[in-house]
mmCIF file of N, CA and C in Angstrom:
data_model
loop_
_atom_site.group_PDB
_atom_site.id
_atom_site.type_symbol
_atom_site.label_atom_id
_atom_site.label_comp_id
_atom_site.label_asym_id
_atom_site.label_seq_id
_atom_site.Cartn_x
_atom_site.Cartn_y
_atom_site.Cartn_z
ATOM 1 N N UNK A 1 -13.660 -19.991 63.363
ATOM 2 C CA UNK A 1 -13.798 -21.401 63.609
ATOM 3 C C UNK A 1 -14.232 -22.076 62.306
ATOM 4 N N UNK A 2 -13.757 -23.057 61.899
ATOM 5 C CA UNK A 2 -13.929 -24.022 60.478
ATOM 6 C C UNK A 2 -14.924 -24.913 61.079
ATOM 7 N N UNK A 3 -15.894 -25.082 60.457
ATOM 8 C CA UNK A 3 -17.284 -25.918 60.892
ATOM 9 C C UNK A 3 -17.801 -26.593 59.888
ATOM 10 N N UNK A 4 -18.332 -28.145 60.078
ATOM 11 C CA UNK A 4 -18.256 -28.497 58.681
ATOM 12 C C UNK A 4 -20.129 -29.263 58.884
ATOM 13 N N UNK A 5 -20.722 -29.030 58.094
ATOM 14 C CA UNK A 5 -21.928 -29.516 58.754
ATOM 15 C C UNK A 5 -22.699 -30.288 57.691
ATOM 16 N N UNK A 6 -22.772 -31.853 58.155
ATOM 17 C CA UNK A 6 -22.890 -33.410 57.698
ATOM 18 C C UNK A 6 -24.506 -33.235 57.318
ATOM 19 N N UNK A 7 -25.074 -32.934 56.473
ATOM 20 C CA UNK A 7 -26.385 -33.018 56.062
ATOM 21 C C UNK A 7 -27.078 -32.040 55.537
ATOM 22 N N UNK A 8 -27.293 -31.282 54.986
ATOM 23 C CA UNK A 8 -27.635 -29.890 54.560
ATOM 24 C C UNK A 8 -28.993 -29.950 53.829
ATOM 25 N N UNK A 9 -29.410 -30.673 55.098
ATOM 26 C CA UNK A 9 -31.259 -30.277 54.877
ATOM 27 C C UNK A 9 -31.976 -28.866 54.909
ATOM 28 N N UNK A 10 -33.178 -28.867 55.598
ATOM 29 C CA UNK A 10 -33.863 -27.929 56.414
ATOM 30 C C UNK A 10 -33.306 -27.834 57.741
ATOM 31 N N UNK A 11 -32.383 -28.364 58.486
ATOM 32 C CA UNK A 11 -32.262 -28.197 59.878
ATOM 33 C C UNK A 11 -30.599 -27.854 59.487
ATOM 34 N N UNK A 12 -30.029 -28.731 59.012
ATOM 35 C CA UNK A 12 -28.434 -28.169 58.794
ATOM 36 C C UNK A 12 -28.259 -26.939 57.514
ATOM 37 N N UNK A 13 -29.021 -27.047 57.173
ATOM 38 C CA UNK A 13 -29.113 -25.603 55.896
ATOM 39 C C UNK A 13 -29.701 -24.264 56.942
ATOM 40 N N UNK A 14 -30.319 -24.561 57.733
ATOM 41 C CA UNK A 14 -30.686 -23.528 58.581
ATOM 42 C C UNK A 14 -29.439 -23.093 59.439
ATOM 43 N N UNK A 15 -28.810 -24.184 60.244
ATOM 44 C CA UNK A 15 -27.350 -23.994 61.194
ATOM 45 C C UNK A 15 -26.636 -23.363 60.362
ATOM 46 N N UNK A 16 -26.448 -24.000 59.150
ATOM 47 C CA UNK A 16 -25.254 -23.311 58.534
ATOM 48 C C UNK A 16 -25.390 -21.910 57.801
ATOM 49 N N UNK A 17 -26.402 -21.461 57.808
ATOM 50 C CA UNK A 17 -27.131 -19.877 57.473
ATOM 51 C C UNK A 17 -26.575 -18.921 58.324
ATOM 52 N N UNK A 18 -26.842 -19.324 59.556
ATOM 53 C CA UNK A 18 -26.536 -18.863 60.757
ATOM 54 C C UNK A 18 -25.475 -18.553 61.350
ATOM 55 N N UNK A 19 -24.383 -19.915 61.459
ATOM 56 C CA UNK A 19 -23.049 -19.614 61.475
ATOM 57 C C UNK A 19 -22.477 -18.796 60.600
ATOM 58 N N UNK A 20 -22.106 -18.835 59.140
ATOM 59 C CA UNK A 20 -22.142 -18.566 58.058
ATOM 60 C C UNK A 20 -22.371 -16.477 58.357
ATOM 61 N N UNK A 21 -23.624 -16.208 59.019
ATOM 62 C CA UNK A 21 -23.930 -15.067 59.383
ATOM 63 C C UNK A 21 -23.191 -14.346 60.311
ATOM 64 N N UNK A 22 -22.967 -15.422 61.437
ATOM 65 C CA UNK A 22 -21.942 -15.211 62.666
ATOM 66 C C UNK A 22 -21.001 -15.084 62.075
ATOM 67 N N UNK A 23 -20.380 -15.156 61.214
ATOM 68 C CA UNK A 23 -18.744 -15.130 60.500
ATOM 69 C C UNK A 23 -17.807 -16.195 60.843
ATOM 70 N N UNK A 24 -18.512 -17.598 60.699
ATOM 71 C CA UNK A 24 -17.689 -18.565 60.846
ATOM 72 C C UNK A 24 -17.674 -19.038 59.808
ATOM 73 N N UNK A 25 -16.202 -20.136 59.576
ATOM 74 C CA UNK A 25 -16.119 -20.702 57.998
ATOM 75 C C UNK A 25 -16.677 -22.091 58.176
ATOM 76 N N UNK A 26 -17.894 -22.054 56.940
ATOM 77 C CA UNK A 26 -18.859 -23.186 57.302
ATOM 78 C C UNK A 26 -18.244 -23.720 55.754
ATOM 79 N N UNK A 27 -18.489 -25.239 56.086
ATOM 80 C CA UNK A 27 -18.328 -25.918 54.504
ATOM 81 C C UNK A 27 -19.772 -27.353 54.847
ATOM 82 N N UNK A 28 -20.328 -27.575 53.707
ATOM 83 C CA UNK A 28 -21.500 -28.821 53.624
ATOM 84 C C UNK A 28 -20.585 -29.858 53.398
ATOM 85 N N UNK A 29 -21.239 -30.694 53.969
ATOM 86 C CA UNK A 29 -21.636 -32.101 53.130
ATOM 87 C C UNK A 29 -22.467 -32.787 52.969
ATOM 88 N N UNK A 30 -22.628 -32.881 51.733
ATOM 89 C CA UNK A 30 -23.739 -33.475 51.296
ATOM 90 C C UNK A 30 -23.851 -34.992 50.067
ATOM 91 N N UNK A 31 -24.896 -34.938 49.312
ATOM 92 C CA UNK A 31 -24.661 -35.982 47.952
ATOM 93 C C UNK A 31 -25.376 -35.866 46.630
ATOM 94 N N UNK A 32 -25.031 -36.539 46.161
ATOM 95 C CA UNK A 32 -26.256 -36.861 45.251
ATOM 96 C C UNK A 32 -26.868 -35.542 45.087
ATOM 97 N N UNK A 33 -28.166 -35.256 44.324
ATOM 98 C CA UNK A 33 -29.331 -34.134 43.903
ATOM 99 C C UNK A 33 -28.726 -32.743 45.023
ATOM 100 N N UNK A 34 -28.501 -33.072 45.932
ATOM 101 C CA UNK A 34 -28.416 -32.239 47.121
ATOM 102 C C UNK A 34 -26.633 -31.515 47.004
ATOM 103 N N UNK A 35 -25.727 -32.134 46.819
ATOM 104 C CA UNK A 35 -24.613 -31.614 46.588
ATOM 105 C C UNK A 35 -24.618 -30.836 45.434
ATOM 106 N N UNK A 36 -25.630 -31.600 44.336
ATOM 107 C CA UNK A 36 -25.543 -30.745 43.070
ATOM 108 C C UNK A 36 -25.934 -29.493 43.081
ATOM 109 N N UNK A 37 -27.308 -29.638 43.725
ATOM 110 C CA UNK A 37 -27.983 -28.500 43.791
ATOM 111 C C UNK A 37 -27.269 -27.425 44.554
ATOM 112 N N UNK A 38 -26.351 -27.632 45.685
ATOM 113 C CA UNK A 38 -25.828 -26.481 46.816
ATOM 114 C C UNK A 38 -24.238 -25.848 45.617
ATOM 115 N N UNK A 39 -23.851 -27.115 44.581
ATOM 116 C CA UNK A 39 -22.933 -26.515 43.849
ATOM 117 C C UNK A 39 -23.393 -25.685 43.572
ATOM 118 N N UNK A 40 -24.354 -25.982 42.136
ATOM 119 C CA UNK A 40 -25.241 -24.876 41.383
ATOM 120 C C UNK A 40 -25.688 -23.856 41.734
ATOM 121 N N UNK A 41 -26.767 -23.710 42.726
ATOM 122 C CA UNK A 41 -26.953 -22.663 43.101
ATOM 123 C C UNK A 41 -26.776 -22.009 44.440
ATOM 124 N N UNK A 42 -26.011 -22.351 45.480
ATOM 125 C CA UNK A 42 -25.869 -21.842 46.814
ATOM 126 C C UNK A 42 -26.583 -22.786 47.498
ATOM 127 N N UNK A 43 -26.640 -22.424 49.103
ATOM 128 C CA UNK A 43 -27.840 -22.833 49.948
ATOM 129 C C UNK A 43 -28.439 -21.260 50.123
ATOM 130 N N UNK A 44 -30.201 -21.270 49.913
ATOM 131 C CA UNK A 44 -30.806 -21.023 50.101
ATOM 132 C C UNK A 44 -31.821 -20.815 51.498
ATOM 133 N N UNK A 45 -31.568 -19.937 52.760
ATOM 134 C CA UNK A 45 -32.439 -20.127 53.280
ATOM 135 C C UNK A 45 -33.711 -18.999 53.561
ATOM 136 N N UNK A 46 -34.736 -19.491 54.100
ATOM 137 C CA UNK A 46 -35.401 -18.507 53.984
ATOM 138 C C UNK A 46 -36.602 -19.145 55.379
ATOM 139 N N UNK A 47 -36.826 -18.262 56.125
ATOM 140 C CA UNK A 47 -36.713 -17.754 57.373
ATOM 141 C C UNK A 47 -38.346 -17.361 57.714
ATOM 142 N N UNK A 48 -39.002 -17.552 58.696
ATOM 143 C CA UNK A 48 -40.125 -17.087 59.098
ATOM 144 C C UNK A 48 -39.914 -15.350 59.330
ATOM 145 N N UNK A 49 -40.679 -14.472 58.019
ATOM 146 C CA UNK A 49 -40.362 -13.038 58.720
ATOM 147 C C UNK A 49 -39.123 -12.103 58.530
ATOM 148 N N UNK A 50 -38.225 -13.190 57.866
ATOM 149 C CA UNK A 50 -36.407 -13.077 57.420
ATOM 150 C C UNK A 50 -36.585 -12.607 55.806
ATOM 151 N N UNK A 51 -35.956 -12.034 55.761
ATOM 152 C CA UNK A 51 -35.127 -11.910 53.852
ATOM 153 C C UNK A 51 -34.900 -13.364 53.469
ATOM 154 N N UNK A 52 -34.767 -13.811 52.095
ATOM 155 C CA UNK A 52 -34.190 -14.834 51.907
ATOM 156 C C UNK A 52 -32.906 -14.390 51.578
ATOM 157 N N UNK A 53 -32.206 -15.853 51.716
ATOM 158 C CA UNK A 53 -30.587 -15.145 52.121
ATOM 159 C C UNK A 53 -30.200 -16.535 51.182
ATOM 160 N N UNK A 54 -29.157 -15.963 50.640
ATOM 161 C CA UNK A 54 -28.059 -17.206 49.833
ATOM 162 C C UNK A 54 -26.729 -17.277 50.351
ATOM 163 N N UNK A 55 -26.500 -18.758 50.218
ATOM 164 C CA UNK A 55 -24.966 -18.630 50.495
ATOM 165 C C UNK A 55 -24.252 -19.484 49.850
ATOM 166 N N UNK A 56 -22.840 -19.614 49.374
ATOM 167 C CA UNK A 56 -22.105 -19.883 48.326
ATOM 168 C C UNK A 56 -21.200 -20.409 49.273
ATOM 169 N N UNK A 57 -21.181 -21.830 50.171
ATOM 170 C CA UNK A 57 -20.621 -22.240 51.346
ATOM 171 C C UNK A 57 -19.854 -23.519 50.191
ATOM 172 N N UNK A 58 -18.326 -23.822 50.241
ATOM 173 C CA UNK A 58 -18.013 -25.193 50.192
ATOM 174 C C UNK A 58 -18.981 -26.174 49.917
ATOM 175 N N UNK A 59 -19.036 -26.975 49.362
ATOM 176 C CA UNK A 59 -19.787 -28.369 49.453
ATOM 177 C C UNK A 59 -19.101 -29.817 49.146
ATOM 178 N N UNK A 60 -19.257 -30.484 49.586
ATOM 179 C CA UNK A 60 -18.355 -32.108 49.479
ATOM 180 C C UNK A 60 -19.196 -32.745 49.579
ATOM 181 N N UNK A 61 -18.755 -34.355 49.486
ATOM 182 C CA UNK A 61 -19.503 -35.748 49.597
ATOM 183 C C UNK A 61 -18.399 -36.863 50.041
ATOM 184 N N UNK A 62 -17.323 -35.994 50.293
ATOM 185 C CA UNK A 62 -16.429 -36.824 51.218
ATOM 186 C C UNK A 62 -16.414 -36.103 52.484
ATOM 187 N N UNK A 63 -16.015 -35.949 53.757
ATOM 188 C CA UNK A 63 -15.606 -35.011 54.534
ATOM 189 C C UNK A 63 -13.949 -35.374 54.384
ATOM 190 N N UNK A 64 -13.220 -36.410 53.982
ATOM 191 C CA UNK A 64 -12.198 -36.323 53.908
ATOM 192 C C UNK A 64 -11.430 -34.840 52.650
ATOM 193 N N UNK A 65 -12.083 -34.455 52.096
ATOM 194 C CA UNK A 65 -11.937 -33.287 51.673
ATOM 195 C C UNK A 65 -11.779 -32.305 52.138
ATOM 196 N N UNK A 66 -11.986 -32.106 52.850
ATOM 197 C CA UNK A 66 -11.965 -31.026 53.749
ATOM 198 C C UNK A 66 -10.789 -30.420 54.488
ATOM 199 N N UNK A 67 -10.480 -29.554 55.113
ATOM 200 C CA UNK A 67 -9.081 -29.380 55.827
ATOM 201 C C UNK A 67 -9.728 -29.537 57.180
ATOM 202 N N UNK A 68 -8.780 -29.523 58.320
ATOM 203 C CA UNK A 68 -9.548 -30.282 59.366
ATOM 204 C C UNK A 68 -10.261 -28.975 59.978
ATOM 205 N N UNK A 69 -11.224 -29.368 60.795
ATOM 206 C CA UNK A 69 -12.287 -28.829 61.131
ATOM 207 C C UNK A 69 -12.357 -28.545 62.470
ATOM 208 N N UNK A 70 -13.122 -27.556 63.076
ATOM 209 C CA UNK A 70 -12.981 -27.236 64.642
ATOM 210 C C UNK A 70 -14.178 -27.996 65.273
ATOM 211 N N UNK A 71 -14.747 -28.403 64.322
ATOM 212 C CA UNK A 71 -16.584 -28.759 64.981
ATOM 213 C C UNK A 71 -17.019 -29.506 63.415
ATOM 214 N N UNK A 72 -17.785 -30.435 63.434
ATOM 215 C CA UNK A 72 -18.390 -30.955 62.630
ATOM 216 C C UNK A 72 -19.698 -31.416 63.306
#
């Protein structure tokens, strides 16, 4: 499933860890400091009790970029 997830805070950086884990194809969107940063270095999450885990997911600041999506 292609999943595209609109905010990639602490709450959508967490979803998309997750899916991402489940073996679904996740892509961000994001902006500004926050797009840069998920270019540069991955999303980062890290977990009560968990490994920290990286992931090297797509990132945009359009969603029209994207190919179409099953879930956003």
């Amino acid at each position: 499933m292609k999943i595209a997830i609109v905010g990639a805070g602490a709450i959508g950086g967490l979803l998309a860890g997750c899916l991402a884990d489940a073996g679904e194809d996740v892509s961000l969107v994001a902006r500004g400091a926050q797009l840069d940063a998920l270019r540069a270095n991955g999303l980062t999450v890290r977990w009560q009790g968990q490994p920290e885990r990286n992931y090297r997911l797509p990132a945009v600041d359009d969603p029209a970029q994207l190919r179409p999506q099953d879930a956003i």
